[in-house]
Coordinates of C-alpha atoms and ligand atoms in Angstrom, one line a residue:
X1 CA -260.0 7.7 57.4
X2 CA -262.5 9.3 55.3
X3 CA -265.2 7.5 54.6
X4 CA -266.5 9.6 51.8
X5 CA -269.3 7.4 49.8
X6 CA -266.9 8.2 46.6
X7 CA -263.9 6.8 48.4
X8 CA -265.8 4.1 50.1
X9 CA -266.7 2.8 46.5
X10 CA -262.9 3.7 45.1
X11 CA -262.1 0.9 48.2
X12 CA -264.7 -1.3 47.4
X13 CA -263.4 -1.6 43.8
X14 CA -259.8 -2.3 44.7
X15 CA -261.4 -5.3 46.5
X16 CA -262.9 -5.8 43.8
X17 CA -260.1 -6.1 41.5
X18 CA -258.1 -8.3 44.1
X19 CA -260.9 -10.6 44.7
X20 CA -261.2 -11.3 40.2
X21 CA -257.8 -11.9 40.5
X22 CA -257.5 -14.4 43.2
X23 CA -260.7 -16.0 41.7
X24 CA -258.8 -15.9 38.2
X25 CA -255.1 -17.9 40.0
X26 CA -257.7 -20.7 41.2
X27 CA -258.3 -21.5 37.8
X28 CA -256.3 -23.1 35.3
X29 CA -255.9 -19.7 33.2
X30 CA -252.2 -19.9 31.5
X31 CA -249.9 -17.7 33.2
X32 CA -250.2 -15.2 30.4
X33 CA -253.8 -14.5 30.4
X34 CA -253.2 -14.1 34.1
X35 CA -250.3 -11.8 33.6
X36 CA -252.7 -9.6 30.9
X37 CA -255.9 -9.9 33.6
X38 CA -253.3 -8.4 36.2
X39 CA -251.8 -5.5 34.1
X40 CA -255.7 -4.5 33.0
X41 CA -256.7 -5.0 36.3
X42 CA -254.5 -2.2 38.2
X43 CA -254.3 -0.2 34.4
X44 CA -258.5 0.0 35.4
X45 CA -258.2 0.2 38.9
X46 CA -255.2 3.0 39.3
X47 CA -257.0 4.8 36.5
X48 CA -253.9 4.8 34.8
X49 CA -253.6 5.8 30.6
X50 CA -250.7 3.0 30.3
X51 CA -249.1 0.4 32.3
X52 CA -246.8 -3.0 31.6
X53 CA -245.3 -5.3 33.4
X54 CA -241.8 -6.5 32.2
X55 CA -239.6 -9.3 33.6
X56 CA -236.0 -9.4 33.8
X57 CA -234.7 -11.6 31.1
X58 CA -231.2 -13.7 33.2
X59 CA -229.4 -14.2 30.0
X60 CA -229.7 -10.7 28.8
X61 CA -229.8 -9.1 31.5
X62 CA -232.2 -7.2 30.3
X63 CA -236.4 -5.9 30.7
X64 CA -238.4 -7.4 28.4
X65 CA -241.9 -6.0 28.2
X66 CA -243.8 -9.2 28.3
X67 CA -247.4 -6.8 28.1
X68 CA -248.3 -3.6 28.1
X69 CA -251.2 -1.6 27.5
X70 CA -252.1 2.0 26.1
X71 CA -248.6 2.0 24.7
X72 CA -248.5 2.0 21.2
X73 CA -247.4 -0.7 19.0
X74 CA -243.2 -0.4 19.0
X75 CA -243.3 -1.4 23.0
X76 CA -242.1 -4.7 22.3
X77 CA -238.4 -3.0 21.1
X78 CA -237.8 -1.6 24.1
X79 CA -235.8 -3.0 26.3
X80 CA -234.0 -1.1 29.1
X81 CA -231.3 -2.4 31.6
X82 CA -231.3 -2.8 34.8
X83 CA -231.0 0.2 36.7
X84 CA -231.9 1.8 33.5
X85 CA -235.6 4.2 33.5
X86 CA -237.5 4.1 36.5
X87 CA -239.4 0.9 35.9
X88 CA -234.8 -0.6 36.3
X89 CA -234.8 1.0 39.0
X90 CA -237.0 -1.0 40.7
X91 CA -236.6 -4.2 38.9
X92 CA -232.9 -3.7 40.5
X93 CA -233.6 -2.2 44.2
X94 CA -236.3 -4.5 44.8
X95 CA -238.6 -0.9 46.2
X96 CA -241.6 0.4 45.0
X97 CA -241.7 4.5 43.7
X98 CA -243.7 6.5 43.0
X99 CA -243.3 9.8 41.0
X100 CA -245.5 12.0 41.0
X101 CA -243.8 13.8 38.2
X102 CA -241.6 12.2 35.9
X103 CA -240.0 15.5 34.3
X104 CA -238.9 16.4 37.6
X105 CA -236.7 12.8 38.4
X106 CA -233.7 12.2 36.5
X107 CA -234.2 8.6 36.2
X108 CA -237.3 8.7 33.9
X109 CA -236.9 7.7 30.3
X110 CA -239.4 8.0 28.2
X111 CA -241.4 5.1 25.9
X112 CA -244.5 7.0 25.6
X113 CA -245.0 10.9 25.1
X114 CA -247.0 12.7 27.7
X115 CA -246.3 10.9 30.4
X116 CA -246.7 12.7 34.1
X117 CA -246.7 10.6 36.4
X118 CA -245.8 6.7 36.9
X119 CA -245.9 4.3 39.5
X120 CA -244.0 0.6 39.6
X121 CA -243.3 -2.1 41.7
X122 CA -241.1 -5.4 41.9
X123 CA -243.2 -8.6 41.0
X124 CA -241.3 -10.2 43.5
X125 CA -240.9 -13.7 44.8
X126 CA -239.6 -15.1 48.0
X127 CA -237.2 -12.1 47.7
X128 CA -236.1 -12.4 44.0
X129 CA -237.2 -10.1 41.9
X130 CA -238.4 -11.3 38.7
X131 CA -239.9 -8.6 36.6
X132 CA -241.7 -5.0 37.5
X133 CA -245.3 -4.2 37.1
X134 CA -245.8 -0.3 36.9
X135 CA -249.0 2.0 35.7
X136 CA -248.5 5.9 34.1
X137 CA -251.0 8.1 34.0
X138 CA -250.8 11.9 31.8
X139 CA -251.8 13.8 34.6
X140 CA -249.0 14.8 37.7
X141 CA -249.9 13.3 40.6
X142 CA -252.0 10.9 39.8
X143 CA -251.5 8.1 41.6
X144 CA -252.5 7.5 45.4
X145 CA -250.8 5.7 48.3
X146 CA -253.2 3.5 48.0
X147 CA -252.9 2.8 44.6
X148 CA -249.3 2.1 45.6
X149 CA -250.8 -0.3 48.1
X150 CA -253.1 -2.0 45.8
X151 CA -250.7 -2.3 43.3
X152 CA -248.5 -4.1 46.0
X153 CA -250.9 -6.7 46.5
X154 CA -251.6 -7.1 42.6
X155 CA -247.8 -8.0 42.0
X156 CA -247.6 -10.5 44.7
X157 CA -250.4 -12.2 43.2
X158 CA -248.8 -12.0 39.6
X159 CA -245.9 -13.3 41.1
X160 CA -247.0 -16.3 42.7
X161 CA -248.9 -17.5 39.0
X162 CA -245.3 -16.8 37.8
X163 CA -243.5 -19.0 39.5
X164 CA -245.7 -21.7 40.0
X165 CA -245.8 -21.4 36.0
X166 CA -242.0 -21.8 35.8
X167 CA -242.0 -25.0 38.5
X168 CA -244.4 -26.4 36.2
X169 CA -242.8 -25.7 33.0
X170 CA -239.1 -26.8 35.4
X171 CA -241.1 -29.5 36.2
X172 CA -242.4 -31.0 32.0
X173 CA -239.2 -30.2 31.1
X174 CA -237.1 -32.2 33.6
X175 CA -240.1 -35.0 32.8
X176 CA -239.2 -34.6 29.4
X177 CA -235.1 -34.6 29.8
X178 CA -235.7 -38.5 31.5
X179 CA -237.7 -39.4 28.7
X180 CA -235.4 -38.4 26.6
X181 CA -232.1 -39.4 28.7
X182 CA -233.9 -43.2 29.0
X183 CA -234.7 -43.8 25.6
X184 CA -231.6 -43.3 24.3
X185 CA -230.1 -45.5 27.5
X186 CA -233.0 -48.4 25.3
X187 CA -230.9 -47.0 22.6
X188 CA -227.6 -47.9 23.1
X189 CA -228.8 -51.8 23.9
X190 CA -230.6 -51.8 21.0
X191 CA -229.1 -53.1 17.5
X192 CA -228.7 -49.0 16.4
X193 CA -225.9 -48.7 15.1
X194 CA -223.0 -46.5 17.0
X195 CA -223.7 -43.7 14.3
X196 CA -227.8 -43.6 14.9
X197 CA -227.2 -43.6 18.7
X198 CA -224.4 -40.9 18.2
X199 CA -226.9 -39.3 16.3
X200 CA -230.0 -39.5 18.2
X201 CA -228.3 -37.7 20.9
X202 CA -227.2 -34.7 18.9
X203 CA -230.4 -34.3 18.0
X204 CA -231.9 -34.4 21.7
X205 CA -229.2 -32.4 22.8
X206 CA -230.2 -29.8 20.4
X207 CA -233.6 -29.9 21.1
X208 CA -233.7 -30.2 24.8
X209 CA -231.4 -27.5 25.3
X210 CA -233.4 -25.6 22.7
X211 CA -230.2 -25.1 20.3
X212 CA -229.7 -23.5 16.8
X213 CA -226.7 -26.0 16.5
X214 CA -225.0 -29.8 18.3
X215 CA -222.2 -31.5 17.5
X216 CA -220.4 -34.7 18.4
X217 CA -216.4 -34.0 17.6
X218 CA -214.3 -37.6 18.7
X219 CA -210.8 -37.9 18.9
X220 CA -208.9 -39.5 15.9
X221 CA -206.8 -42.7 17.1
X222 CA -203.6 -40.7 17.2
X223 CA -205.5 -38.1 19.8
X224 CA -204.2 -34.8 18.1
X225 CA -207.3 -34.1 16.6
X226 CA -211.3 -34.2 16.5
X227 CA -213.6 -35.1 14.1
X228 CA -217.2 -34.2 13.3
X229 CA -219.3 -37.9 13.8
X230 CA -222.5 -36.3 14.3
X231 CA -224.8 -32.9 14.6
X232 CA -228.2 -31.4 14.1
X233 CA -228.6 -27.8 12.7
X234 CA -225.7 -27.4 11.0
X235 CA -225.4 -25.8 7.6
X236 CA -223.1 -27.1 4.9
X237 CA -220.0 -25.4 6.5
X238 CA -220.3 -26.5 9.0
X239 CA -220.3 -30.1 8.5
X240 CA -217.5 -29.9 5.3
X241 CA -215.3 -28.5 8.1
X242 CA -211.4 -30.3 8.6
X243 CA -210.8 -31.7 11.8
X244 CA -209.7 -29.7 14.1
X245 CA -206.4 -29.8 15.8
X246 CA -207.0 -30.1 19.1
X247 CA -203.2 -28.3 20.4
X248 CA -205.2 -24.8 19.4
X249 CA -208.7 -24.9 19.5
X250 CA -211.4 -24.7 22.3
X251 CA -212.9 -27.9 22.2
X252 CA -210.0 -29.1 22.7
X253 CA -209.2 -27.6 25.7
X254 CA -212.7 -29.4 27.2
X255 CA -210.6 -32.6 25.9
X256 CA -207.1 -31.7 27.4
X257 CA -208.7 -30.3 30.7
X258 CA -211.8 -33.3 30.9
X259 CA -214.2 -30.3 31.9
X260 CA -217.3 -27.8 30.8
X261 CA -216.9 -25.1 28.9
X262 CA -219.2 -22.2 28.3
X263 CA -218.3 -19.4 26.2
X264 CA -220.8 -16.7 26.2
X265 CA -220.1 -15.2 22.4
X266 CA -218.6 -17.2 20.2
X267 CA -219.1 -14.6 17.7
X268 CA -217.0 -11.9 20.4
X269 CA -214.2 -14.7 22.0
X270 CA -211.1 -14.6 21.3
X271 CA -209.8 -18.2 21.9
X272 CA -212.9 -19.1 18.9
X273 CA -210.5 -20.1 15.9
X274 CA -214.2 -19.6 13.7
X275 CA -215.7 -16.7 13.8
X276 CA -217.2 -16.1 10.6
X277 CA -218.5 -20.0 10.5
X278 CA -220.3 -19.2 13.9
X279 CA -221.5 -15.7 12.2
X280 CA -222.8 -17.5 8.9
X281 CA -224.5 -19.9 11.3
X282 CA -225.7 -17.6 13.7
X283 CA -224.3 -19.1 16.5
X284 CA -224.3 -17.6 19.5
X285 CA -224.0 -19.0 23.5
X286 CA -221.7 -22.1 23.4
X287 CA -221.6 -24.9 26.2
X288 CA -218.7 -28.2 25.9
X289 CA -219.1 -31.3 27.3
X290 CA -216.4 -33.9 27.1
X291 CA -216.9 -37.6 26.4
X292 CA -215.1 -39.7 29.0
X293 CA -214.3 -43.4 28.5
X294 CA -212.2 -45.3 31.3
X295 CA -211.1 -41.8 32.8
X296 CA -209.9 -41.0 29.6
X297 CA -211.7 -38.1 26.9
X298 CA -212.6 -39.6 23.6
X299 CA -214.5 -36.3 22.2
X300 CA -216.9 -33.5 23.0
X301 CA -220.8 -33.0 22.6
X302 CA -221.5 -29.2 21.6
X303 CA -224.5 -27.0 21.7
X304 CA -224.8 -23.6 20.3
X305 CA -227.8 -21.3 20.8
X306 CA -229.1 -18.6 18.4
X307 CA -229.7 -15.7 21.4
X308 CA -227.2 -15.1 24.4
X309 CA -227.5 -17.5 26.6
X310 CA -226.5 -18.0 30.1
X311 CA -226.3 -21.9 30.6
X312 CA -227.3 -22.9 34.3
X313 CA -225.5 -25.9 35.9
X314 CA -229.4 -27.7 35.1
X315 CA -227.8 -27.0 31.6
X316 CA -224.5 -28.7 32.0
X317 CA -225.4 -31.9 34.2
X318 CA -227.9 -32.4 31.4
X319 CA -225.8 -32.2 28.4
X320 CA -223.4 -34.0 30.3
X321 CA -225.2 -36.7 31.3
X322 CA -226.1 -36.8 26.8
X323 CA -222.2 -37.0 26.5
X324 CA -222.1 -40.0 29.3
X325 CA -224.5 -42.1 27.1
X326 CA -223.1 -41.1 23.9
X327 CA -219.6 -42.2 25.8
X328 CA -221.3 -45.4 26.3
X329 CA -222.0 -45.9 23.1
X330 CA -218.8 -45.5 21.7
X331 CA -217.4 -48.2 24.6
X332 CA -220.0 -50.5 23.5
X333 CA -219.1 -50.7 19.5
X334 CA -215.0 -50.6 20.8
X335 CA -216.3 -53.7 23.4
X336 CA -218.2 -54.7 20.2
X337 CA -215.2 -54.2 18.0
X338 CA -212.8 -56.4 20.2
X339 CA -215.2 -59.2 21.1
X340 CA -216.1 -59.9 16.9
X341 CA -211.9 -60.0 16.8
X342 CA -211.4 -61.9 19.4
X343 CA -213.4 -64.1 18.0
X344 CA -212.1 -63.9 15.4
X345 CA -209.0 -64.5 16.1
X346 CA -209.6 -67.4 17.9
X347 CA -211.5 -69.1 15.5
X348 CA -208.5 -68.4 12.9
X349 CA -206.3 -70.3 15.6
X350 CA -208.3 -73.6 16.2
X351 CA -208.4 -73.7 12.7
X352 CA -204.4 -73.0 12.6
X353 CA -204.3 -76.2 15.7
X354 CA -207.1 -78.4 13.5
X355 CA -204.8 -77.4 10.2
X356 CA -201.3 -78.1 12.2
X357 CA -202.9 -81.9 14.0
X358 CA -204.3 -82.7 10.3
X359 CA -200.3 -82.0 9.3
X360 CA -198.5 -83.8 11.7
X361 CA -200.7 -86.9 11.5
X362 CA -200.0 -86.9 7.6
X363 CA -196.6 -86.3 8.2
X364 CA -196.4 -89.5 11.2
X365 CA -198.1 -91.4 7.9
X366 CA -196.3 -90.3 5.3
X367 CA -192.7 -90.8 7.3
X368 CA -193.0 -94.5 8.2
X369 CA -193.4 -95.8 4.7
X370 CA -190.6 -93.5 3.7
X371 CA -189.1 -94.8 6.1
X372 CA -189.2 -98.0 4.6
X373 CA -188.9 -96.9 1.0
X374 CA -185.5 -95.8 2.2
X375 CA -184.3 -99.1 3.8
X376 CA -185.2 -100.8 1.2
X377 CA -184.2 -98.5 -2.0
X378 CA -180.6 -98.8 0.5
X379 CA -180.2 -102.2 0.6
X380 CA -181.2 -102.7 -3.1
X381 CA -177.7 -101.3 -3.3
X382 CA -177.7 -100.7 -6.8
X383 CA -174.4 -100.0 -8.1
X384 CA -174.3 -98.1 -12.0
X385 CA -170.6 -97.7 -14.2
X386 CA -169.9 -94.2 -14.5
X387 CA -171.2 -92.7 -18.0
X388 CA -174.9 -95.2 -17.2
X389 CA -177.2 -92.3 -17.1
X390 CA -179.1 -94.8 -14.4
X391 CA -176.2 -93.8 -11.6
X392 CA -177.9 -90.2 -11.9
X393 CA -181.6 -91.3 -11.2
X394 CA -180.5 -93.3 -8.6
X395 CA -178.5 -90.2 -6.8
X396 CA -181.9 -87.7 -7.8
X397 CA -183.8 -90.8 -6.0
X398 CA -182.1 -90.5 -3.0
X399 CA -182.1 -86.2 -3.5
X400 CA -185.6 -86.2 -3.3
X401 CA -186.1 -89.1 -0.7
X402 CA -184.2 -86.7 1.8
X403 CA -185.9 -83.4 0.6
X404 CA -189.0 -85.1 1.7
X405 CA -187.7 -86.9 5.1
X406 CA -186.5 -82.6 6.0
X407 CA -190.3 -81.2 5.1
X408 CA -191.8 -84.0 7.0
X409 CA -189.6 -82.5 9.9
X410 CA -190.2 -79.3 9.7
X411 CA -194.0 -80.1 9.5
X412 CA -193.6 -82.1 12.6
X413 CA -191.9 -79.2 14.7
X414 CA -194.0 -76.9 13.6
X415 CA -197.4 -78.5 14.3
X416 CA -196.0 -80.0 17.7
X417 CA -195.3 -75.9 18.8
X418 CA -199.1 -75.2 19.6
X419 CA -198.3 -78.2 21.8
X420 CA -197.5 -77.3 25.2
X421 CA -194.0 -77.0 26.1
X422 CA -193.3 -78.6 29.6
X423 CA -190.7 -78.0 31.9
X424 CA -190.9 -79.8 35.4
X425 CA -192.0 -76.6 37.3
X426 CA -192.3 -76.3 41.1
X427 CA -196.2 -75.2 41.3
X428 CA -196.2 -73.9 44.9
X429 CA -193.0 -71.1 43.6
X430 CA -195.3 -70.5 40.2
X431 CA -198.8 -69.6 42.4
X432 CA -196.1 -67.2 44.3
X433 CA -195.2 -65.5 41.4
X434 CA -199.1 -64.7 40.3
X435 CA -200.0 -64.3 43.8
X436 CA -197.7 -61.3 43.5
X437 CA -199.3 -59.7 40.5
X438 CA -203.1 -59.8 42.0
X439 CA -202.1 -59.5 45.9
X440 CA -202.6 -55.2 45.3
X441 CA -206.1 -55.8 43.6
X442 CA -207.3 -58.3 46.4
X443 CA -206.7 -55.3 48.7
X444 CA -208.6 -52.8 47.2
X445 CA -211.4 -55.3 46.5
X446 CA -211.4 -55.7 50.4
X447 CA -210.6 -59.4 49.7
X448 CA -208.4 -61.7 52.7
X449 CA -205.8 -64.0 51.1
X450 CA -205.4 -67.2 52.2
X451 CA -202.2 -68.9 50.1
X452 CA -202.1 -72.6 51.2
X453 CA -199.4 -74.4 49.5
X454 CA -198.8 -77.8 50.3
X455 CA -195.5 -78.9 52.4
X456 CA -193.8 -81.3 50.3
X457 CA -195.5 -81.2 46.3
X458 CA -193.3 -83.0 43.0
X459 CA -192.5 -81.0 40.1
X460 CA -194.8 -81.0 37.4
X461 CA -194.2 -80.8 34.4
X462 CA -196.3 -77.9 32.9
X463 CA -195.9 -74.5 30.5
X464 CA -195.1 -72.4 32.6
X465 CA -196.5 -69.1 30.9
X466 CA -200.2 -71.0 30.0
X467 CA -201.0 -72.2 33.5
X468 CA -200.4 -68.7 34.9
X469 CA -202.3 -67.3 32.8
X470 CA -205.1 -70.5 34.0
X471 CA -204.4 -69.2 37.3
X472 CA -205.0 -65.9 36.9
X473 CA -208.2 -66.5 35.5
X474 CA -209.6 -68.1 38.2
X475 CA -208.3 -65.5 40.5
X476 CA -210.1 -62.9 38.8
X477 CA -212.7 -64.4 38.5
X478 CA -212.7 -65.4 42.0
X479 CA -213.0 -61.7 42.4
X480 CA -215.1 -60.0 40.3
X481 CA -217.3 -62.8 41.8
X482 CA -216.9 -61.0 45.2
X483 CA -217.8 -57.3 44.4
X484 CA -217.8 -56.1 48.4
X485 CA -215.6 -57.8 49.4
X486 CA -214.7 -61.9 50.9
X487 CA -212.3 -64.5 51.6
X488 CA -209.9 -66.4 48.4
X489 CA -208.3 -70.0 49.6
X490 CA -205.8 -70.9 47.1
X491 CA -204.3 -74.7 48.3
X492 CA -202.3 -76.8 46.7
X493 CA -201.9 -80.7 47.3
X494 CA -200.3 -84.0 46.1
X495 CA -202.9 -86.7 45.1
X496 CA -201.3 -90.2 44.0
X497 CA -199.8 -89.5 40.6
X498 CA -200.8 -85.9 40.5
X499 CA -201.4 -82.6 41.8
X500 CA -204.5 -80.6 42.6
X501 CA -204.9 -76.5 42.8
X502 CA -207.9 -75.4 44.6
X503 CA -209.2 -71.6 43.9
X504 CA -212.5 -71.1 46.2
X505 CA -214.2 -67.9 46.9
X506 CA -217.0 -66.7 49.1
X507 CA -218.7 -64.4 46.3
X508 CA -222.1 -64.6 44.5
X509 CA -221.9 -68.8 42.9
X510 CA -223.3 -70.0 39.8
X511 CA -226.6 -71.4 39.6
X512 CA -226.6 -75.3 38.3
X513 CA -227.5 -73.6 34.4
X514 CA -224.6 -71.6 34.6
X515 CA -222.2 -74.0 36.4
X516 CA -223.5 -76.9 32.7
X517 CA -222.3 -74.2 30.3
X518 CA -219.5 -72.9 32.0
X519 CA -217.0 -73.5 29.8
X520 CA -218.4 -72.5 26.5
X521 CA -217.1 -70.1 25.0
X522 CA -218.8 -66.3 25.2
X523 CA -220.9 -67.6 28.6
X524 CA -220.4 -65.0 30.9
X525 CA -222.5 -62.4 33.6
X526 CA -220.8 -59.6 33.4
X527 CA -220.8 -56.3 31.6
X528 CA -217.6 -56.5 30.4
X529 CA -216.9 -60.4 30.9
X530 CA -215.9 -61.5 27.5
X531 CA -216.7 -65.1 28.5
X532 CA -213.1 -66.8 27.1
X533 CA -211.7 -67.1 30.4
X534 CA -212.8 -70.2 30.9
X535 CA -212.9 -71.8 27.9
X536 CA -209.3 -71.1 27.9
X537 CA -208.6 -72.6 30.9
X538 CA -210.2 -76.0 29.9
X539 CA -208.4 -75.4 27.0
X540 CA -205.2 -74.8 28.4
X541 CA -206.0 -77.9 31.0
X542 CA -206.5 -80.5 28.5
X543 CA -203.2 -79.9 26.6
X544 CA -201.4 -80.8 30.2
X545 CA -203.9 -84.1 29.8
X546 CA -205.6 -82.5 33.6
X547 CA -208.5 -81.9 34.1
X548 CA -211.0 -79.4 36.0
X549 CA -213.7 -79.6 38.9
X550 CA -215.7 -76.9 40.2
X551 CA -218.5 -76.7 42.7
X552 CA -220.5 -74.0 43.4
X553 CA -223.2 -72.3 45.9
X554 CA -225.9 -69.3 45.0
X555 CA -224.5 -67.0 47.6
X556 CA -222.1 -68.6 48.7
X557 CA -219.3 -69.2 46.7
X558 CA -217.1 -71.6 43.8
X559 CA -214.2 -73.5 44.1
X560 CA -212.4 -74.1 40.6
X561 CA -210.1 -77.5 41.4
X562 CA -207.7 -78.3 38.7
X563 CA -205.4 -81.5 38.4
X564 CA -202.2 -82.1 36.7
X565 CA -199.9 -85.0 36.1
X566 CA -197.3 -85.2 37.9
X567 CA -195.8 -87.7 35.0
X568 CA -195.4 -86.8 31.6
X569 CA -198.0 -88.6 29.5
Ligands
LIG601 P1 -216.1 -63.8 32.3 O1 -215.4 -63.4 33.2 O2 -215.8 -62.5 30.4 O3 -217.7 -63.8 32.0 P2 -215.8 -66.8 32.3 O4 -215.4 -67.6 30.8 O5 -214.1 -66.5 32.8 O6 -216.1 -64.9 31.3 O7 -216.8 -67.0 33.0 C1 -217.7 -67.1 32.3 C2 -218.9 -67.1 33.6 O8 -218.6 -67.9 34.3 C3 -218.4 -66.0 34.2 O9 -219.6 -64.5 33.5 C4 -219.3 -66.0 35.5 O10 -220.9 -66.1 35.6 C5 -219.1 -67.4 35.9 N1 -218.0 -67.5 36.8 C6 -216.5 -67.7 36.7 N2 -216.4 -67.6 37.8 C7 -217.4 -67.6 38.4 C8 -216.7 -67.3 40.7 N3 -215.6 -67.6 40.9 N4 -218.1 -67.1 40.5 C9 -218.9 -66.7 40.0 N5 -219.5 -67.3 38.7 C10 -218.1 -67.4 37.7
LIG602 MG1 -213.1 -64.9 33.4

């Protein structure tokens, strides 16, 4: 190595430049400032006339000029493709390139007039080229091998900064995304209406995905059309657009296949029906994911960007997470509606049966005196000569009494209908039938069934449908109490004037507090429970003049015993 003073000075300057950058790296400078610093040091130390840092844009595949020195104002408009120009070649190959005379290099694309030589090195981190650092000079052969070495060292520093900055941004984004998902999750449980929650979902989708527009469409009840339920960033025309036919639109594909869909540019897509609208609203790339509920698609959540964008797997996951929250909100609203319906129906039923009872009572009260009146009237044996108007009156009185009797009969039959239709039945056979229905479900949940029918069971007067329903309710509750399997023991036995059915599980059991309110309407500990099951069971057993008993211990299991009288009352 030549140790002439000028060389020594140059080497000192290079070390100085590297040192400056390393020091800056350890301070909290913003990545932009660091790139600026790296570039200015590179230009200064290599005595270049101009220079730039370009980064590969993963969405467009083009090279965006991030920082420039000495290249004039309009340099920002230059967008080289990967492989285009000396910079593009370096970006593509990942190798440094030193060109002594650009006029003799066919790869060269002039960004500034007067450039004679150029030196470009890749910005590379862990084998991935992120961009290029390059310097130009008006003199031919302006850059030495030592310049190249320095630039490579600077580029390594810059790439590390970029990578770290990118990681930090990524982490910040993730944190923001998680926070959003959690708040929307909380919103769903709050008393916000469905529309308010869906509006939140689209707004956050648009914000988190940096999108121009986001929309949420739900299937109409006939599942043939998609109806816009919420949107953010949409113009009037978009909002007023009529429903989409599922069978012939792109979003319909998402619903039908229940899979996410991306379109690089909807304005140029053959399948996208509304290219005109897309142009008007400035929509470019589309990501669309299905909303599903119980395995069925119920709608789509979409985001459109204003610039070409390649959606990553993370983007798809995030939008899918938002869509699931939307689905949960819809499901919750539907369930709520159902519960309100069921409650209303129940009240209706209760009112009806109360009315029925009242009617029956009145009918009884009237029937008895009416029978007396009829008897007395006949015993009067009123005979009038023909032509006497009283003869007609007697006939009318008789006729009206018959009519009253018929009305009473009808009222009593009607009132009786809400009572169980009781017929002597074999309880063991009835339970056999019910168990046939649930065998598969039990096996699926790793539940061992022990069925112990009593050998000689007297026939029991019962309403078959109602008792089946009661048994099924108890068995399903037992199954739900054993989410990770267990043993379900069902037994019958005869006792004095009663028969008894026991349904015993080895499940979660209940606290004394739950036991006390067990038969209350709407008492449930399950996310999808109704709390109607046991209330119904009790109503049925009471209608049979039977009784129901419970024994339970937390984490040990629960035993329900139903007692039914063998004699009709
Ligand atoms: P639902 O099943 O819709 O919750 P139910 O009226 O059938 O309504 O049951 C009410 C509640 O009683 C259940 O949510 C549960 O907390 C409790 N329960 C009923 N059966 C059992 C059982 N076998 N083991 C543990 N808890 C039970
Ligand atoms: Mg139940």
